[in-house]
Amino acid sequence: MNIINPHGGELINLIPQAEVKAERQKLANELPDWSLTDRQICDIELILNGAFSPLKGFMTQADYNAVLQDMRLADGTLWPMPITLDVDEKTMQAAKEAGQLTLRDMEGVVLAVLQVSDVWQVDKAAEAQAVYGTTDLKHPAVNYLMNRAGEYYLGGELLGLQLPTYYDYKQHRHTPEEIRAKFKKLGWSRIVAFQTRNPMHRAHQELTFRAAQRVEANLLIHPVVGLTKPGDIDHFTRVRCYEKVMDRYPERTTMLSLLPLAMRMGGPREALWHAIIRKNFGCTHIIVGRDHAGPGDDSNGQPFYDPYAAQDLLQQHQEELGIAMVEFEMMVYSQDKAQYIPVSEIAEKENILNISGTELRRRLQLGLDIPAWFSYPEVVEELRKSYPPRNKQGFTVFFTGLSGSGKSTIANALRVKLMEMINRPVTLLDGDVVRQHLSSELGFSKEHRNINVQRIGYVASEITKNGGVAICAPIAPYEKMREQVREMIEPLGGFIEIHVSTPLEECEKRDRKGLYALARKGVIKEFTGISDPYEAPINPEMNINTMDFTPDQATQRIVLKLEAMGLIG
């Protein structure tokens, strides 16, 4: 397949024929390999299928530096977002020595071989400031960069073997080549794309319908189903909602296609990136609204980006891009006119209704009414299936504290109390028990402790996702790993972190096994609180010092907190 480059010329075929694929597979099996992260799988798919044209691989250092500085590749081609392969030091060394690296998905399937041309250690703070305009960890892409991404980048062209395999919504998944062919078959020559990562309600339908009418184009609903902002509604629920909304458009005017993009929430730069991607899919126009791809407010409560900065940037570059922007304002419901109108058309003293995303989530959590003027009944029904009221969702209670602080005692008491009170399965994941059954091969190095806590978090996330209650009681001494567990679970249900803050001196007095004494003598190495640090939680939902509370009293405090959060009752 020849991939159309919107900037002129053609790219090579990145997915090979059968005989070439067999040769590449043989090569891949002889090379060092790397298991791709979720974000990297999204990136590699869009490189291989041409959505990231003109990229033919992960960026070289020259391209990376040029993108950070000027939003252009080293050859001058407009491109705003670094597309890089981040790895750890061990993989970097192996790839550097071999000159090539096999890239596998999470099941071990080879997607491509990277021809390693560049290797460098990244300055993460400089990248964050250049691309996102901030180093604030509240920005999801900055947080990912600082806390998740590897320290080394590898650049070079890709030898593709195959695209990732999906088992969901196959009827809505298209490569750029496939969707351009569909447009051609249908006789669509003017196509306006709508980018979204949220469910669509009446305002979105009205906005997109008006946009298509304004430019006399057909409409492509092109939602992101890769990685979006942490806490967003899952794509399975969203796609079911999109399918319902499609029936609200005039027949044969609108198409739904899913985009496996890993969003960075990069505001203006991201909007430019989205336009380039939609150009590669054959679109002639793209809708850009207020605060396009913005991540919300920073740590000081101020928006990361000016609400119209994305529109301004696209306006500057749309002629070069060859895709036109359709600007759109926020739509609100006029009770007086009984219809949606742009905010600029609001008359003085006109009665306006609107429900924010935060308010919608609150109503879903509490089982409150969602009015018909805001959303379609069939969309609300789908949302309620996936997001039942708070007191019917699963949740995790995550205890952390020193050995001997009383975590296990309180956790056991809480387990019994919850089994008495609620009709949901309750599972206790005690640190020692998990080590015995899930982590028996692990030692007590920082790396192994993190792996143990990560496993506990994963099991808890599965329990929470399926409506159960997980009570976790590991030491979990490191703040970064505890935060990762929170991020893993919070999108799936409730999460409450409890710091059992019993002082070290008291924990030593209670030590029946004599572990602290052995640690003081140096017999036990890397013992938390003695030879290895315990990082106290920065913002736990609750602190409990067991010198001040009996297990019964502590349990009652937790139950009251869970009731206040709406998780039980």
XYZ file of C-alpha atoms in Angstrom:
569
model
C 0.000 0.000 0.000
C 1.258 3.459 -0.839
C 0.698 5.959 1.926
C -0.231 9.449 0.832
C 1.961 12.126 2.318
C -0.053 15.324 2.769
C 3.114 17.364 2.263
C 3.772 15.898 -1.186
C 5.246 12.644 -2.491
C 4.618 9.049 -1.403
C 5.930 6.844 1.360
C 7.141 3.285 1.116
C 4.944 0.331 1.973
C 5.474 -0.224 5.709
C 3.483 -3.479 5.969
C 5.247 -6.054 3.741
C 4.054 -8.857 1.525
C 4.163 -12.455 2.835
C 7.670 -13.372 1.641
C 9.234 -10.196 3.055
C 7.319 -10.647 6.288
C 8.780 -14.153 6.714
C 12.308 -12.769 6.293
C 11.660 -10.013 8.800
C 10.162 -12.463 11.288
C 13.288 -14.600 11.083
C 15.441 -11.520 11.652
C 13.273 -10.412 14.577
C 13.737 -13.692 16.402
C 17.524 -13.234 16.389
C 17.529 -9.703 17.861
C 17.160 -8.216 21.330
C 13.555 -7.240 21.911
C 11.363 -4.758 23.729
C 7.783 -5.195 24.963
C 5.931 -2.114 23.828
C 3.900 -0.050 26.265
C 0.270 0.843 25.561
C 1.310 4.266 24.277
C 4.051 2.832 22.061
C 1.628 0.314 20.528
C -0.676 3.182 19.567
C 2.246 5.124 18.090
C 3.675 2.214 16.142
C 0.285 1.364 14.614
C -0.207 4.913 13.357
C 3.331 5.014 11.964
C 2.857 1.719 10.117
C -0.606 2.466 8.719
C 0.329 5.944 7.505
C -1.711 8.036 9.944
C 1.562 9.614 11.105
C 2.815 10.247 7.565
C 5.471 11.409 6.737
C 7.070 9.518 9.656
C 8.550 6.150 8.708
C 9.742 5.262 12.181
C 10.501 6.716 15.574
C 12.154 10.115 15.404
C 15.881 10.561 15.107
C 17.543 12.987 17.494
C 17.740 15.643 14.768
C 13.995 15.395 14.102
C 13.249 15.325 17.824
C 15.289 18.473 18.499
C 13.720 20.280 15.544
C 10.200 19.373 16.667
C 10.858 20.647 20.179
C 12.303 23.899 18.914
C 10.280 24.709 15.787
C 7.390 22.200 15.482
C 9.049 20.894 12.316
C 11.069 17.857 11.333
C 14.718 18.372 10.434
C 13.752 18.673 6.739
C 11.320 21.509 7.521
C 8.094 19.474 7.370
C 5.477 20.723 9.821
C 5.109 18.269 12.728
C 4.362 19.383 16.305
C 4.646 16.293 18.510
C 7.713 14.141 19.345
C 7.088 10.490 18.481
C 9.806 8.613 20.324
C 10.592 5.113 21.548
C 11.555 5.357 25.210
C 13.351 2.389 26.801
C 15.388 1.501 29.860
C 19.188 1.461 29.996
C 19.519 -2.309 29.541
C 17.424 -2.296 26.355
C 19.226 0.790 25.089
C 22.619 -0.902 25.413
C 21.400 -4.082 23.715
C 19.806 -2.141 20.843
C 22.888 0.025 20.420
C 25.161 -3.023 20.151
C 22.869 -4.935 17.776
C 21.884 -1.929 15.664
C 18.333 -3.264 15.550
C 15.554 -3.979 18.051
C 12.532 -6.259 17.805
C 9.325 -4.592 18.973
C 6.656 -6.880 20.417
C 3.162 -6.326 21.727
C 2.178 -7.437 25.228
C 1.484 -10.977 24.024
C 4.920 -11.264 22.425
C 3.754 -10.806 18.823
C 6.328 -9.012 16.674
C 4.939 -5.802 15.174
C 8.143 -4.369 13.724
C 11.919 -4.228 13.812
C 13.509 -0.871 14.571
C 16.594 0.039 12.542
C 18.401 1.871 15.322
C 20.103 4.988 13.975
C 20.056 7.254 17.038
C 20.386 6.678 20.778
C 20.272 9.449 23.343
C 19.417 10.200 26.949
C 16.450 12.513 27.184
C 16.224 15.781 29.117
C 12.674 15.261 30.298
C 12.201 18.683 31.857
C 13.338 20.382 28.643
C 10.951 18.244 26.568
C 8.023 18.962 28.888
C 8.631 22.700 28.773
C 9.108 22.809 24.998
C 6.156 20.622 24.022
C 3.611 21.222 26.764
C 4.757 24.601 28.042
C 5.000 23.353 31.613
C 6.732 20.935 33.998
C 3.656 20.729 36.230
C 3.011 17.066 37.039
C -0.731 17.687 36.987
C -0.423 17.733 33.199
C -0.998 14.055 32.258
C 1.666 13.990 29.526
C 4.231 15.646 31.788
C 3.397 13.181 34.549
C 3.818 10.287 32.107
C 7.093 11.688 30.811
C 8.586 12.260 34.258
C 7.303 9.153 36.034
C 6.668 6.482 33.405
C 8.767 7.044 30.309
C 12.218 5.474 29.965
C 15.384 7.532 30.277
C 16.645 6.744 26.765
C 15.204 7.319 23.304
C 15.849 5.190 20.241
C 15.311 6.582 16.757
C 15.221 4.986 13.335
C 13.040 3.589 10.583
C 10.693 0.663 11.130
C 10.574 -2.625 9.261
C 6.897 -3.447 9.764
C 5.538 -6.969 10.119
C 1.919 -6.433 11.086
C -0.501 -4.033 12.732
C -1.836 -4.705 16.233
C -4.792 -7.082 16.366
C -8.129 -5.949 17.800
C -11.154 -8.040 18.671
C -13.510 -5.158 19.430
C -15.535 -2.965 17.065
C -13.822 -4.267 13.935
C -16.556 -2.725 11.802
C -15.468 0.730 12.976
C -11.679 0.341 12.679
C -10.093 1.597 9.467
C -6.600 2.399 8.269
C -6.161 5.704 6.400
C -6.044 3.789 3.112
C -9.288 1.960 3.912
C -11.207 5.058 4.908
C -9.986 7.058 1.908
C -11.241 4.217 -0.280
C -14.628 4.345 1.460
C -14.858 8.086 0.896
C -14.066 7.578 -2.780
C -16.645 4.810 -3.171
C -19.333 6.944 -1.537
C -18.407 9.976 -3.638
C -17.486 12.050 -0.578
C -15.080 14.819 -1.584
C -15.508 17.224 1.354
C -15.234 15.571 4.765
C -15.163 17.321 8.127
C -13.656 15.351 11.040
C -14.813 15.567 14.636
C -12.204 14.652 17.256
C -13.502 13.530 20.652
C -12.484 11.515 23.720
C -15.831 11.844 25.507
C -19.340 10.474 24.985
C -21.450 12.557 22.613
C -24.564 14.279 23.899
C -27.144 16.536 22.237
C -24.806 19.557 22.160
C -22.138 17.543 20.318
C -24.645 16.276 17.776
C -25.910 19.804 17.181
C -22.368 21.198 16.916
C -21.168 18.601 14.420
C -24.336 18.755 12.329
C -24.044 22.546 12.061
C -20.332 22.331 11.232
C -20.962 19.902 8.372
C -23.772 22.096 7.071
C -21.633 25.224 7.235
C -18.880 23.825 4.972
C -21.232 21.625 2.904
C -19.351 18.461 3.825
C -19.975 14.952 5.005
C -19.115 14.201 8.617
C -16.558 11.760 10.043
C -17.026 11.086 13.750
C -13.443 10.096 14.612
C -13.132 9.419 18.359
C -9.901 8.422 20.078
C -9.907 4.862 21.421
C -6.223 4.615 22.304
C -5.050 6.448 25.420
C -6.883 9.549 26.588
C -6.849 11.557 29.811
C -6.659 9.380 32.964
C -10.143 9.065 34.413
C -11.945 9.348 31.069
C -14.862 7.046 30.305
C -13.641 3.776 28.780
C -13.824 3.426 25.020
C -16.179 0.412 25.081
C -18.875 2.501 26.734
C -18.151 5.517 24.539
C -18.382 3.558 21.284
C -21.765 2.152 22.309
C -22.852 5.748 22.925
C -21.497 6.883 19.533
C -23.432 4.098 17.821
C -26.638 5.364 19.412
C -25.943 8.967 18.356
C -25.279 7.953 14.725
C -29.004 7.307 14.312
C -29.623 11.013 15.023
C -27.893 12.192 11.833
C -29.520 12.280 8.393
C -29.075 8.959 6.621
C -25.867 8.418 4.605
C -24.309 11.725 5.660
C -22.121 10.607 8.561
C -19.554 7.875 9.253
C -18.057 6.537 12.490
C -14.424 5.404 12.586
C -12.177 4.766 15.587
C -8.696 6.240 15.991
C -6.175 4.261 18.114
C -4.268 7.393 19.112
C -2.379 7.921 22.382
C -3.361 11.494 23.192
C -0.904 13.755 25.008
C -3.484 16.429 25.927
C -1.044 18.927 24.440
C -3.442 21.767 23.652
C -2.419 23.862 20.599
C 0.373 21.512 19.451
C -1.976 18.559 19.806
C -4.651 20.319 17.735
C -2.135 20.785 14.932
C -1.172 17.114 15.249
C -4.828 16.061 15.064
C -5.242 18.080 11.868
C -2.263 16.363 10.200
C -3.606 12.943 11.183
C -7.078 13.735 9.784
C -5.485 14.987 6.557
C -3.824 11.583 6.245
C -7.255 9.964 6.662
C -8.535 11.968 3.702
C -10.452 14.697 5.538
C -10.651 18.210 4.112
C -11.816 19.938 7.312
C -11.497 19.460 11.067
C -13.671 20.884 13.844
C -11.669 22.723 16.479
C -13.550 24.025 19.482
C -12.736 25.823 22.669
C -9.708 24.409 24.563
C -9.124 21.637 22.017
C -7.190 18.741 23.660
C -6.674 20.770 26.831
C -5.999 18.864 30.076
C -7.881 21.310 32.309
C -6.357 23.339 35.129
C -2.813 23.286 36.478
C -1.731 22.938 40.118
C -2.584 26.604 40.707
C -6.112 26.248 39.365
C -5.304 28.033 36.093
C -5.925 26.559 32.609
C -2.828 25.037 31.042
C -3.694 26.676 27.713
C -5.628 29.689 26.527
C -9.034 28.392 25.343
C -8.556 29.721 21.805
C -4.814 29.066 21.404
C -5.451 25.884 19.398
C -7.665 27.731 16.932
C -5.068 30.485 16.576
C -2.256 27.990 15.849
C -4.274 26.096 13.248
C -5.281 29.355 11.618
C -1.588 30.151 11.133
C -0.788 26.807 9.487
C -3.952 25.560 7.778
C -2.881 26.646 4.278
C 0.382 24.720 4.605
C -1.460 21.734 6.084
C -4.030 21.553 3.314
C -6.868 20.927 5.777
C -9.262 23.695 6.772
C -10.345 24.426 10.313
C -14.008 24.769 11.244
C -14.078 26.903 14.367
C -16.844 26.224 16.809
C -17.985 27.761 20.026
C -19.375 25.999 23.040
C -23.050 25.093 22.580
C -25.569 25.694 25.394
C -29.280 24.968 25.714
C -31.659 27.917 25.564
C -34.695 27.121 27.648
C -36.520 30.042 26.057
C -35.881 28.864 22.474
C -35.978 25.140 23.366
C -32.824 24.533 21.305
C -29.043 24.599 21.430
C -27.279 27.842 20.498
C -23.634 29.034 20.435
C -22.646 31.007 23.526
C -22.146 34.143 21.419
C -25.853 34.140 20.537
C -27.110 34.251 24.121
C -29.490 37.195 24.530
C -29.691 39.311 27.659
C -31.701 37.585 30.416
C -32.089 34.463 28.268
C -32.537 31.307 30.363
C -29.552 29.056 29.631
C -29.065 25.481 30.810
C -25.833 23.521 30.795
C -24.389 20.465 32.554
C -20.608 20.238 32.914
C -18.661 17.000 32.703
C -18.121 17.127 36.469
C -21.850 17.565 37.070
C -22.673 14.696 34.699
C -20.309 12.386 36.607
C -21.886 13.482 39.902
C -25.362 12.668 38.618
C -24.237 9.274 37.364
C -22.507 8.510 40.681
C -25.584 9.428 42.706
C -28.137 7.949 40.318
C -29.720 11.381 39.746
C -31.802 12.451 36.752
C -30.043 13.429 33.519
C -32.515 15.567 31.577
C -33.550 14.804 28.000
C -32.502 18.279 26.816
C -28.902 17.378 27.734
C -28.544 13.872 26.302
C -30.445 11.201 24.460
C -32.170 8.558 26.634
C -30.359 5.722 24.836
C -26.957 7.357 25.546
C -27.806 7.848 29.226
C -28.880 4.209 29.418
C -25.485 3.055 28.097
C -23.654 5.310 30.565
C -25.677 3.992 33.506
C -24.870 0.380 32.532
C -21.142 1.048 32.744
C -21.191 3.636 35.517
C -23.717 2.610 38.152
C -24.311 4.772 41.234
C -21.318 5.141 43.536
C -22.722 2.799 46.191
C -22.911 -0.024 43.636
C -19.377 0.395 42.276
C -16.346 -1.551 43.387
C -13.661 0.158 45.446
C -10.226 -0.329 46.984
C -9.081 0.546 50.488
C -5.296 0.794 50.363
C -3.464 0.735 53.704
C 0.185 1.748 53.906
C 2.509 1.997 56.897
C 5.528 0.548 58.643
C 5.830 -3.081 59.637
C 4.040 -3.458 62.984
C 1.951 -0.319 62.524
C -1.330 -2.225 62.729
C -2.291 -2.313 59.060
C -3.188 -6.002 58.938
C -5.216 -5.871 62.145
C -7.347 -2.956 60.952
C -7.632 -4.426 57.451
C -8.969 -7.692 58.876
C -11.429 -5.857 61.092
C -12.609 -3.787 58.143
C -13.034 -6.889 55.972
C -15.327 -8.486 58.546
C -17.298 -5.275 59.087
C -17.879 -4.746 55.359
C -18.952 -8.362 54.874
C -21.514 -7.736 57.608
C -22.754 -4.489 56.015
C -22.739 -4.873 52.223
C -23.683 -7.485 49.665
C -20.508 -7.360 47.595
C -17.482 -9.680 47.595
C -14.693 -8.401 49.857
C -11.095 -9.534 49.339
C -8.150 -8.878 51.670
C -4.752 -8.565 49.950
C -2.364 -8.584 52.883
C 1.295 -7.893 52.100
C 2.652 -11.093 53.680
C -0.053 -13.306 52.163
C 0.464 -11.847 48.687
C 4.206 -12.434 48.985
C 3.516 -16.060 49.809
C 1.111 -16.724 46.930
C 1.933 -14.184 44.193
C 5.437 -12.912 44.883
C 7.350 -15.770 46.490
C 10.274 -15.297 44.101
C 10.777 -11.634 45.032
C 13.314 -10.238 47.466
C 13.217 -6.922 49.310
C 15.127 -4.630 46.981
C 13.359 -1.440 45.919
C 12.661 -2.931 42.504
C 11.141 -6.092 43.976
C 9.073 -4.180 46.532
C 7.651 -2.077 43.729
C 6.829 -5.185 41.695
C 5.026 -6.656 44.715
C 2.943 -3.516 45.250
C 2.255 -3.298 41.525
C 0.887 -6.848 41.580
C -1.316 -6.028 44.540
C -2.566 -2.939 42.704
C -3.317 -4.936 39.574
C -5.340 -7.560 41.456
C -7.166 -4.794 43.333
C -7.972 -3.021 40.066
C -9.537 -6.182 38.644
C -11.603 -6.677 41.795
C -12.707 -3.032 41.742
C -13.528 -3.103 38.030
C -15.835 -6.057 38.590
C -17.761 -4.431 41.425
C -15.971 -6.026 44.381
C -14.117 -4.545 47.339
C -10.339 -4.927 47.660
C -8.609 -4.227 50.957
C -4.829 -3.956 50.510
C -2.366 -3.933 53.405
C 1.248 -3.867 52.127
C 3.977 -1.657 53.570
C 4.184 0.099 50.154
C 6.996 2.434 51.220
C 7.398 4.462 48.016
C 5.102 7.341 47.055
C 5.643 6.969 43.305
C 4.431 3.372 43.260
C 1.459 4.140 45.496
C 0.483 6.897 43.073
C 0.689 4.453 40.171
C -1.640 2.081 42.011
C -4.092 4.933 42.557
C -3.967 5.834 38.859
C -4.579 2.177 37.990
C -7.689 1.888 40.175
C -9.409 5.285 40.335
C -10.813 5.172 36.777
C -12.483 1.857 37.638
C -14.178 2.701 40.932
C -13.513 4.149 44.367
C -10.074 4.450 45.946
C -9.135 5.452 49.482
C -5.556 5.546 50.776
C -5.088 5.172 54.515
C -1.756 5.919 56.168
C -1.415 3.886 59.346
C 0.981 6.390 60.898
C 2.026 4.569 64.061
C 5.507 5.904 65.063
C 8.599 3.797 64.392
C 9.407 3.493 68.103
C 6.015 1.937 68.784
C 6.308 -0.407 65.802
C 9.638 -1.670 67.180
C 8.094 -2.332 70.606
C 5.346 -4.453 69.024
C 7.758 -6.501 66.884
C 7.054 -10.090 67.902
C 9.333 -11.560 65.223
C 12.361 -9.478 66.205
C 12.759 -8.154 62.650
C 13.580 -4.597 63.698
C 16.289 -5.853 66.070
C 17.847 -7.908 63.298
C 17.692 -4.903 60.986
C 19.402 -2.718 63.607
C 22.216 -5.289 63.778
C 22.521 -5.315 59.991
C 21.416 -8.929 59.678
C 18.370 -7.926 57.580
C 19.321 -5.578 54.787
C 17.076 -2.893 53.244
C 14.517 -2.986 56.052
C 11.877 -0.264 55.805
C 12.239 2.375 58.489
C 15.779 1.307 59.463
C 18.087 0.885 56.482
C 15.560 1.799 53.796
C 13.290 4.857 53.841
C 9.535 4.961 54.269
C 8.024 7.803 52.241
C 4.920 8.957 54.107
C 1.872 9.645 51.894
C 1.513 13.268 50.842
C -2.278 13.409 50.607
C -3.929 10.252 51.978
C -7.682 10.220 52.441
C -7.104 9.298 56.087
C -4.381 9.068 58.754
C -4.714 6.560 61.571
C -2.246 6.344 64.463
C -3.027 3.122 66.302
C -1.735 4.632 69.554
C -4.853 6.815 69.449
C -7.443 4.332 68.164
C -8.370 0.716 68.870
C -8.986 -1.493 65.812
C -12.753 -1.133 66.360
C -12.514 2.652 66.511
C -10.266 2.788 63.469
C -12.652 0.555 61.534
C -15.602 2.750 62.439
C -13.749 5.846 61.205
C -13.074 4.133 57.865
C -16.692 3.007 57.507
C -17.898 6.576 58.117
C -15.416 7.825 55.494
C -16.644 5.265 52.961
C -20.225 6.346 53.648
C -19.279 10.018 53.213
C -17.648 9.156 49.856
C -20.864 7.417 48.770
C -19.144 4.042 48.367
C -21.387 2.250 50.874
C -24.777 3.002 52.335
